[in-house]
Short mmCIF file of C-alpha atoms in Angstrom, two decimals:
data_model
loop_
_atom_site.label_atom_id
_atom_site.label_comp_id
_atom_site.label_asym_id
_atom_site.label_seq_id
_atom_site.Cartn_x
_atom_site.Cartn_y
_atom_site.Cartn_z
CA MET A 1 25.64 -1.58 -4.11
CA PRO A 2 25.50 -2.40 -7.85
CA GLU A 3 22.75 -4.56 -9.28
CA THR A 4 23.70 -8.13 -10.09
CA ARG A 5 22.25 -11.00 -12.05
CA SER A 6 20.00 -13.09 -9.80
CA ASP A 7 21.98 -16.27 -10.56
CA ILE A 8 25.26 -14.84 -9.19
CA PRO A 9 25.70 -15.40 -5.43
CA LEU A 10 26.18 -12.32 -3.32
CA ILE A 11 27.31 -12.27 0.30
CA ASP A 12 27.31 -9.08 2.33
CA ALA A 13 28.13 -9.27 6.01
CA GLU A 14 26.25 -6.09 6.72
CA GLU A 15 23.03 -7.68 5.50
CA ASP A 16 23.35 -10.71 7.79
CA LEU A 17 20.61 -10.03 10.29
CA THR A 18 19.86 -13.60 11.36
CA PRO A 19 17.61 -13.55 14.45
CA THR A 20 19.23 -14.16 17.83
CA PRO A 21 18.46 -17.53 19.48
CA SER A 22 15.62 -16.36 21.72
CA VAL A 23 13.83 -14.52 18.90
CA ALA A 24 14.31 -17.49 16.58
CA ALA A 25 12.90 -19.83 19.23
CA ALA A 26 9.87 -17.58 19.68
CA ARG A 27 9.28 -17.56 15.93
CA ARG A 28 9.62 -21.34 15.71
CA GLY A 29 6.91 -21.73 18.32
CA LEU A 30 4.59 -19.34 16.56
CA LEU A 31 5.26 -20.73 13.11
CA ALA A 32 4.40 -24.26 14.24
CA HIS A 33 0.97 -23.16 13.04
CA PRO A 34 1.62 -21.20 9.83
CA ALA A 35 -2.13 -20.93 9.24
CA PHE A 36 -2.30 -18.65 12.29
CA VAL A 37 0.37 -16.38 10.83
CA MET A 38 -1.43 -16.42 7.50
CA LEU A 39 -4.66 -15.44 9.25
CA GLY A 40 -2.87 -12.51 10.86
CA ILE A 41 -1.51 -11.41 7.47
CA VAL A 42 -4.98 -11.62 5.91
CA LEU A 43 -6.62 -9.62 8.71
CA ALA A 44 -3.89 -6.97 8.62
CA SER A 45 -4.14 -6.76 4.82
CA LEU A 46 -7.90 -6.18 4.98
CA ASN A 47 -7.13 -3.00 6.95
CA MET A 48 -4.44 -1.62 4.64
CA ARG A 49 -6.88 0.27 2.36
CA ALA A 50 -10.38 -0.06 3.84
CA ALA A 51 -10.12 3.07 6.00
CA LEU A 52 -9.13 5.10 2.91
CA SER A 53 -11.49 3.63 0.31
CA GLY A 54 -14.47 4.11 2.59
CA VAL A 55 -14.01 7.89 2.34
CA SER A 56 -14.40 8.38 -1.43
CA PRO A 57 -18.13 7.55 -1.77
CA LEU A 58 -18.84 9.85 1.19
CA MET A 59 -16.66 12.74 0.03
CA SER A 60 -19.56 15.03 -0.87
CA GLU A 61 -21.32 14.48 2.48
CA ILE A 62 -18.11 15.11 4.44
CA SER A 63 -17.35 18.22 2.36
CA ASP A 64 -20.87 19.57 2.83
CA HIS A 65 -20.77 18.89 6.57
CA PHE A 66 -17.55 20.87 7.06
CA HIS A 67 -18.12 23.29 4.12
CA LEU A 68 -14.89 22.23 2.39
CA ALA A 69 -13.88 23.37 -1.11
CA ALA A 70 -12.67 20.85 -3.71
CA ALA A 71 -8.98 21.41 -2.93
CA ALA A 72 -9.60 21.12 0.82
CA SER A 73 -11.65 17.95 0.29
CA SER A 74 -8.72 16.37 -1.51
CA LEU A 75 -6.76 16.66 1.76
CA LEU A 76 -8.84 13.75 3.08
CA THR A 77 -6.83 11.61 0.68
CA THR A 78 -3.64 13.67 0.53
CA ILE A 79 -2.94 13.81 4.29
CA PRO A 80 -2.98 10.01 4.75
CA LEU A 81 -0.64 9.65 1.78
CA VAL A 82 1.83 12.19 3.19
CA PHE A 83 1.91 10.36 6.51
CA MET A 84 2.10 7.00 4.74
CA GLY A 85 5.34 8.32 3.29
CA LEU A 86 6.67 9.87 6.50
CA GLY A 87 5.64 6.91 8.65
CA SER A 88 7.50 4.54 6.36
CA ILE A 89 10.81 6.09 7.46
CA ALA A 90 10.41 4.87 11.03
CA ALA A 91 9.03 1.38 10.34
CA PRO A 92 12.32 -0.57 9.96
CA ARG A 93 13.85 1.05 13.07
CA LEU A 94 10.73 0.36 15.12
CA ALA A 95 10.73 -3.26 13.98
CA ARG A 96 14.37 -3.72 15.00
CA ARG A 97 13.71 -2.21 18.40
CA TRP A 98 10.35 -3.74 19.29
CA GLY A 99 9.94 -6.69 16.93
CA THR A 100 7.94 -6.86 13.69
CA GLU A 101 4.90 -8.49 15.27
CA ALA A 102 4.70 -5.92 18.08
CA VAL A 103 4.89 -3.02 15.61
CA LEU A 104 2.19 -4.59 13.42
CA CYS A 105 -0.09 -4.98 16.43
CA GLY A 106 0.61 -1.40 17.55
CA ALA A 107 -0.08 -0.11 14.04
CA LEU A 108 -3.50 -1.76 14.04
CA VAL A 109 -4.31 -0.20 17.44
CA LEU A 110 -3.19 3.21 16.09
CA LEU A 111 -5.34 2.66 13.00
CA CYS A 112 -8.36 1.95 15.16
CA GLY A 113 -7.80 5.17 17.10
CA GLY A 114 -7.28 7.24 13.95
CA ILE A 115 -10.48 5.94 12.37
CA LEU A 116 -12.50 6.90 15.44
CA LEU A 117 -10.83 10.31 15.70
CA ARG A 118 -11.87 11.17 12.13
CA VAL A 119 -15.53 11.29 13.14
CA ALA A 120 -15.03 13.57 16.18
CA PRO A 121 -16.92 16.90 15.85
CA PRO A 122 -14.18 19.49 15.16
CA VAL A 123 -12.77 19.59 11.64
CA VAL A 124 -9.21 19.48 13.04
CA ALA A 125 -9.97 16.01 14.44
CA LEU A 126 -10.89 14.88 10.93
CA PHE A 127 -7.47 15.84 9.58
CA VAL A 128 -5.51 14.61 12.62
CA GLY A 129 -7.34 11.29 12.34
CA CYS A 130 -6.37 11.12 8.67
CA ALA A 131 -2.72 11.60 9.70
CA LEU A 132 -2.91 8.78 12.26
CA VAL A 133 -4.59 6.49 9.74
CA GLY A 134 -1.85 7.18 7.21
CA THR A 135 0.91 6.56 9.77
CA ALA A 136 -0.61 3.25 10.84
CA ILE A 137 -1.03 2.05 7.27
CA ALA A 138 2.58 3.05 6.54
CA LEU A 139 3.84 0.66 9.22
CA LEU A 140 1.71 -2.16 7.82
CA ASN A 141 2.80 -1.41 4.25
CA VAL A 142 6.51 -1.40 4.99
CA LEU A 143 6.73 -4.43 7.27
CA MET A 144 4.54 -6.82 5.28
CA PRO A 145 7.01 -7.59 2.41
CA GLY A 146 9.82 -8.35 4.88
CA LEU A 147 7.49 -10.48 7.00
CA VAL A 148 6.43 -12.48 3.94
CA LYS A 149 10.03 -12.99 2.79
CA ARG A 150 11.10 -14.00 6.31
CA ASP A 151 8.29 -16.41 7.19
CA PHE A 152 7.41 -17.74 3.72
CA PRO A 153 10.69 -17.61 1.76
CA ASP A 154 9.70 -20.42 -0.62
CA ARG A 155 6.24 -18.98 -1.28
CA ALA A 156 7.01 -15.27 -1.36
CA ALA A 157 5.26 -14.56 -4.69
CA SER A 158 2.10 -16.51 -3.82
CA MET A 159 1.91 -14.94 -0.36
CA THR A 160 2.38 -11.50 -1.92
CA ALA A 161 -0.50 -12.34 -4.25
CA LEU A 162 -2.61 -13.35 -1.23
CA TYR A 163 -2.01 -10.24 0.82
CA SER A 164 -2.22 -7.79 -2.09
CA THR A 165 -5.52 -9.38 -3.18
CA THR A 166 -6.83 -9.28 0.39
CA LEU A 167 -5.77 -5.63 0.60
CA ILE A 168 -7.90 -4.88 -2.45
CA LEU A 169 -10.77 -6.96 -1.06
CA GLY A 170 -10.79 -4.70 1.99
CA ALA A 171 -10.81 -1.62 -0.25
CA THR A 172 -13.64 -3.06 -2.34
CA GLY A 173 -15.74 -3.92 0.67
CA ALA A 174 -15.27 -0.44 2.10
CA ALA A 175 -16.14 1.26 -1.19
CA ALA A 176 -19.23 -0.89 -1.79
CA SER A 177 -20.61 -0.71 1.74
CA SER A 178 -19.90 2.92 2.66
CA VAL A 179 -23.21 4.31 1.40
CA PRO A 180 -25.33 1.38 2.72
CA LEU A 181 -23.59 1.74 6.10
CA GLU A 182 -24.26 5.48 5.99
CA ASN A 183 -27.97 4.79 5.48
CA ALA A 184 -28.06 2.05 8.12
CA LEU A 185 -26.06 3.92 10.79
CA GLY A 186 -27.59 7.34 10.34
CA GLY A 187 -24.78 9.28 8.69
CA TRP A 188 -21.27 9.31 7.29
CA GLN A 189 -19.79 9.32 10.79
CA GLY A 190 -21.18 5.87 11.58
CA SER A 191 -20.04 4.54 8.22
CA LEU A 192 -16.43 5.68 8.71
CA ALA A 193 -16.29 4.64 12.37
CA SER A 194 -17.45 1.09 11.60
CA TRP A 195 -14.04 0.20 10.13
CA ALA A 196 -12.45 0.59 13.55
CA LEU A 197 -14.01 -2.77 14.45
CA LEU A 198 -12.08 -4.54 11.67
CA ALA A 199 -8.82 -2.98 12.87
CA ALA A 200 -9.54 -4.04 16.46
CA VAL A 201 -10.14 -7.65 15.41
CA ALA A 202 -6.86 -7.72 13.48
CA ALA A 203 -4.98 -6.23 16.45
CA LEU A 204 -6.32 -8.98 18.70
CA ALA A 205 -5.14 -11.61 16.21
CA TRP A 206 -1.58 -10.21 16.30
CA LEU A 207 -1.48 -9.63 20.06
CA PRO A 208 -0.21 -13.13 21.12
CA GLN A 209 2.62 -13.01 18.56
CA ALA A 210 3.44 -9.43 19.55
CA VAL A 211 3.75 -10.36 23.24
CA VAL A 212 5.96 -13.42 22.65
CA THR A 213 8.28 -11.73 20.17
CA ARG A 214 8.50 -8.54 22.24
CA ARG A 215 9.63 -10.55 25.27
CA ALA A 216 12.29 -12.28 23.17
CA VAL A 217 13.56 -8.97 21.78
CA ARG A 218 13.72 -7.48 25.31
CA HIS A 219 15.63 -10.54 26.54
CA ASP A 220 18.17 -10.21 23.72
CA ARG A 221 18.67 -6.51 24.40
CA THR A 222 19.33 -6.99 28.10
CA SER A 223 21.44 -10.14 27.85
CA ALA A 224 23.74 -9.40 24.93
CA ALA A 225 25.48 -6.56 23.17
CA PRO A 226 24.19 -5.53 19.76
CA ARG A 227 25.44 -7.68 16.92
CA ALA A 228 27.85 -6.38 14.33
CA GLY A 229 26.09 -5.58 11.12
CA ALA A 230 22.80 -4.63 12.75
CA GLY A 231 23.56 -0.96 12.80
CA GLU A 232 22.27 1.95 10.82
CA GLY A 233 25.23 2.32 8.46
CA ASP A 234 23.76 0.23 5.67
CA GLY A 235 20.95 2.69 4.90
CA PRO A 236 22.42 4.90 2.17
CA ARG A 237 23.23 2.01 -0.18
CA LEU A 238 19.72 1.71 -1.57
CA THR A 239 19.65 5.38 -2.49
CA ARG A 240 22.65 4.77 -4.76
CA SER A 241 20.94 1.89 -6.57
CA PRO A 242 19.17 2.73 -9.87
CA LEU A 243 17.14 -0.47 -9.53
CA ALA A 244 15.94 0.54 -6.05
CA TRP A 245 14.85 3.92 -7.42
CA GLN A 246 13.02 2.26 -10.30
CA VAL A 247 11.06 0.10 -7.85
CA THR A 248 10.46 3.14 -5.66
CA LEU A 249 9.20 5.38 -8.45
CA MET A 250 7.08 2.59 -9.90
CA MET A 251 5.45 2.15 -6.49
CA GLY A 252 4.93 5.90 -6.21
CA THR A 253 3.55 6.45 -9.70
CA GLN A 254 1.08 3.57 -9.56
CA SER A 255 -0.01 4.79 -6.12
CA LEU A 256 -0.48 8.30 -7.53
CA VAL A 257 -2.86 6.96 -10.18
CA ALA A 258 -4.63 4.76 -7.63
CA TYR A 259 -5.27 7.55 -5.14
CA VAL A 260 -6.40 9.98 -7.82
CA CYS A 261 -9.01 7.36 -8.72
CA ILE A 262 -9.91 6.83 -5.06
CA ALA A 263 -10.40 10.55 -4.58
CA TRP A 264 -12.03 11.56 -7.85
CA MET A 265 -13.39 8.65 -9.92
CA PRO A 266 -16.98 8.83 -8.55
CA THR A 267 -16.94 12.61 -9.05
CA ILE A 268 -15.81 12.21 -12.67
CA PHE A 269 -18.83 10.01 -13.35
CA THR A 270 -21.36 12.19 -11.52
CA ASP A 271 -20.04 15.35 -13.22
CA HIS A 272 -20.83 13.68 -16.54
CA GLY A 273 -24.43 12.92 -15.56
CA MET A 274 -24.25 9.55 -13.81
CA SER A 275 -26.27 9.12 -10.63
CA LYS A 276 -24.47 8.96 -7.29
CA ASN A 277 -25.57 5.38 -6.63
CA GLN A 278 -24.47 4.14 -10.04
CA ALA A 279 -21.15 5.98 -9.75
CA GLY A 280 -20.61 4.25 -6.42
CA LEU A 281 -21.33 0.87 -8.01
CA VAL A 282 -18.92 1.48 -10.89
CA TYR A 283 -16.23 2.60 -8.44
CA ALA A 284 -16.82 -0.47 -6.26
CA PHE A 285 -16.58 -2.66 -9.37
CA TYR A 286 -13.31 -0.94 -10.29
CA THR A 287 -11.87 -1.86 -6.90
CA LEU A 288 -13.33 -5.37 -7.07
CA VAL A 289 -11.68 -6.33 -10.38
CA GLN A 290 -8.34 -5.14 -9.02
CA MET A 291 -8.24 -8.45 -7.20
CA ALA A 292 -7.84 -10.27 -10.50
CA GLY A 293 -4.77 -8.27 -11.44
CA SER A 294 -3.27 -8.29 -7.96
CA PHE A 295 -3.60 -12.07 -7.73
CA VAL A 296 -2.46 -13.06 -11.22
CA ALA A 297 0.40 -10.59 -11.72
CA PRO A 298 2.54 -11.68 -8.72
CA LEU A 299 1.99 -15.35 -9.56
CA LEU A 300 3.14 -14.78 -13.13
CA ALA A 301 6.05 -12.66 -11.91
CA GLY A 302 7.14 -15.40 -9.53
CA ARG A 303 7.35 -17.89 -12.41
CA MET A 304 9.46 -15.59 -14.59
CA ARG A 305 13.08 -14.54 -14.31
CA ASP A 306 12.27 -11.30 -16.13
CA GLN A 307 9.01 -9.42 -15.44
CA ARG A 308 9.10 -6.76 -18.14
CA VAL A 309 6.35 -8.35 -20.25
CA PRO A 310 3.67 -8.33 -17.51
CA ALA A 311 4.79 -4.83 -16.50
CA VAL A 312 4.22 -3.51 -20.02
CA GLY A 313 0.93 -5.41 -20.30
CA VAL A 314 -0.67 -3.86 -17.24
CA VAL A 315 0.49 -0.35 -18.19
CA VAL A 316 -1.09 -0.74 -21.65
CA LEU A 317 -4.36 -1.83 -20.03
CA MET A 318 -4.28 1.19 -17.72
CA ALA A 319 -3.61 3.59 -20.59
CA ALA A 320 -6.50 2.10 -22.59
CA GLY A 321 -8.90 2.53 -19.67
CA ILE A 322 -7.83 6.11 -19.00
CA THR A 323 -8.19 6.96 -22.69
CA GLY A 324 -11.73 5.57 -22.62
CA LEU A 325 -12.48 7.61 -19.49
CA LEU A 326 -11.33 10.67 -21.39
CA VAL A 327 -13.35 9.96 -24.55
CA ALA A 328 -16.63 8.44 -23.29
CA PRO A 329 -16.68 8.41 -19.48
CA VAL A 330 -20.32 7.38 -18.97
CA ALA A 331 -21.10 5.33 -22.09
CA GLY A 332 -18.18 2.95 -21.50
CA ALA A 333 -17.89 3.33 -17.73
CA TRP A 334 -18.04 -0.40 -16.93
CA LEU A 335 -15.46 -1.28 -19.58
CA TRP A 336 -13.07 1.47 -18.49
CA ALA A 337 -13.51 0.43 -14.86
CA THR A 338 -12.63 -3.16 -15.83
CA LEU A 339 -9.49 -2.22 -17.75
CA MET A 340 -8.28 0.25 -15.14
CA GLY A 341 -9.14 -2.04 -12.24
CA VAL A 342 -7.31 -5.09 -13.58
CA ALA A 343 -4.34 -2.89 -14.49
CA GLN A 344 -4.28 -1.13 -11.13
CA GLY A 345 -4.33 -4.41 -9.25
CA GLY A 346 -1.58 -5.77 -11.48
CA LEU A 347 0.58 -2.68 -10.98
CA LEU A 348 0.21 -2.87 -7.21
CA GLY A 349 0.93 -6.59 -7.18
CA LEU A 350 4.03 -6.16 -9.33
CA ALA A 351 5.33 -3.23 -7.27
CA LEU A 352 5.00 -5.25 -4.06
CA THR A 353 6.47 -8.35 -5.68
CA PHE A 354 9.49 -6.41 -6.95
CA MET A 355 10.32 -5.51 -3.33
CA VAL A 356 10.71 -9.24 -2.71
CA LEU A 357 12.14 -10.44 -6.03
CA ARG A 358 14.72 -7.66 -6.36
CA THR A 359 16.22 -8.39 -2.90
CA ARG A 360 18.08 -11.33 -1.36
CA ASP A 361 16.93 -11.33 2.27
CA ALA A 362 14.15 -10.17 4.56
CA HIS A 363 16.12 -7.24 5.95
CA THR A 364 16.88 -5.80 2.51
CA ALA A 365 13.27 -6.40 1.46
CA SER A 366 12.09 -4.36 4.46
CA ARG A 367 14.59 -1.60 3.69
CA LEU A 368 13.54 -1.46 0.04
CA SER A 369 9.90 -1.50 1.12
CA GLY A 370 10.62 1.40 3.46
CA MET A 371 12.37 3.39 0.75
CA ALA A 372 9.75 2.62 -1.90
CA GLN A 373 6.84 3.49 0.33
CA THR A 374 8.44 6.57 1.90
CA TRP A 375 9.26 8.29 -1.36
CA GLY A 376 6.50 6.53 -3.28
CA TYR A 377 3.67 7.75 -1.09
CA LEU A 378 5.12 11.23 -0.80
CA LEU A 379 5.04 11.30 -4.60
CA ALA A 380 1.53 9.84 -4.64
CA SER A 381 0.30 12.47 -2.17
CA VAL A 382 0.76 15.12 -4.85
CA GLY A 383 -1.74 13.40 -7.14
CA PRO A 384 -5.20 13.91 -5.56
CA PHE A 385 -4.47 17.51 -4.55
CA ALA A 386 -2.90 18.44 -7.91
CA ILE A 387 -5.71 16.85 -9.91
CA GLY A 388 -8.28 18.57 -7.67
CA TRP A 389 -6.55 21.89 -8.19
CA VAL A 390 -6.36 21.46 -11.98
CA TYR A 391 -10.01 20.42 -12.04
CA GLY A 392 -10.97 23.50 -10.02
CA GLU A 393 -8.96 25.81 -12.28
CA THR A 394 -10.13 24.38 -15.60
CA GLY A 395 -13.68 23.48 -14.62
CA GLY A 396 -13.48 20.15 -16.44
CA TRP A 397 -11.81 16.74 -16.50
CA THR A 398 -10.04 16.74 -19.88
CA LEU A 399 -6.68 18.06 -18.65
CA PRO A 400 -6.70 16.18 -15.31
CA ILE A 401 -7.38 12.83 -17.03
CA SER A 402 -4.78 13.60 -19.70
CA LEU A 403 -2.21 14.00 -16.93
CA LEU A 404 -2.89 10.40 -15.90
CA LEU A 405 -1.80 9.31 -19.39
CA VAL A 406 1.51 11.07 -18.74
CA ALA A 407 1.81 8.98 -15.57
CA CYS A 408 1.26 5.84 -17.68
CA GLY A 409 4.21 6.83 -19.87
CA ALA A 410 6.39 7.05 -16.76
CA LEU A 411 5.10 3.66 -15.55
CA LEU A 412 6.08 2.06 -18.85
CA PHE A 413 9.65 3.27 -18.50
CA LEU A 414 9.87 2.29 -14.82
CA GLY A 415 8.35 -1.15 -15.40
CA LEU A 416 10.93 -1.93 -18.06
CA GLY A 417 13.68 -1.06 -15.57
CA ALA A 418 12.30 -2.66 -12.42
CA GLY A 419 11.22 -5.80 -14.29
CA ARG A 420 14.75 -6.79 -15.29
CA ASP A 421 16.30 -9.96 -13.87
CA ARG A 422 18.50 -8.16 -11.35
CA LYS A 423 18.91 -8.03 -7.59
CA ILE A 424 20.12 -5.20 -5.38
#
């Protein structure tokens, strides 16, 4: 489907996925208290990065425990990313079959199980747990933009700002508390396992909505034939849209930079002489200031018809921070962490917001989210492993960090395309 100006009406019968009466009635009952839905979104968002960010400060301990080389250690970040991409393929189909709320609740239960499996004794359990964690996060990632557009259509940008900022808050808390939890709980296993509690609390919050909506979906399936237009035939259209690919590749490239930083930023600092504790603090600060960018960027984007200016702005900030990391990694560590953190949060916020602003309905937003996060995270999964391999081959960080500047050049091009006032 060609891109169109956002002020030109577009009607496509195949995109009309209005809920059936029983599902709509269930949603009306639940949404009588929107604060409860918002609480569920916040709790789910807290879990969307915490289980991953809590690994980076403990990477050396985990590697030493299992005697992993640098390339093998990078799999702790790479495996979740691969399964975040693969899991994204199934999310829209699962939501249609079981209901969005039921899939969200199930994803949080799966996340809880994956977190606990990572600390089981055999090394294979560590990697299988990483795969389950990535799959669970994929379901949360894909369904959240459609949920926001469906339940908060008039506040989509502000709600995107809320959940993307909360997502980063969870990542920051995990990064900052991983080492203290390791000391308090007697090892890295206790630190990683503690995040299962947060996932369990979020699952309980979604359980009532999951039960009600699941019953409504089951009733519709047994009492009526499938509606026209709800089939699978509308899938290929997004793959023929240049705008959809720009959003997808922007999501993937910013995620690549983000997960390289998650995997290797503390190591970059310690390799240049910084203490482990200080490196952990700088990394936690980097994740903390992402909240500023992730909150402000979607709000600004929601007030603009064209988002190319903020897209260029955050890419320039990211490039400046990476350049500083290349030139004086320790002397200017706090400044580079500030620039890169604000930019990273802004890039994530814009990428998520584009999934909402570049689409016309909740179904298309979910499909674009699925496409962007399937291909985006598969692209991002290359980053930590490739940077780890280059670092191992060259014995230094000059070339690996320079490659991140190449990624910034790609982000500039993609932001100019995805930020245009167009809809799919």
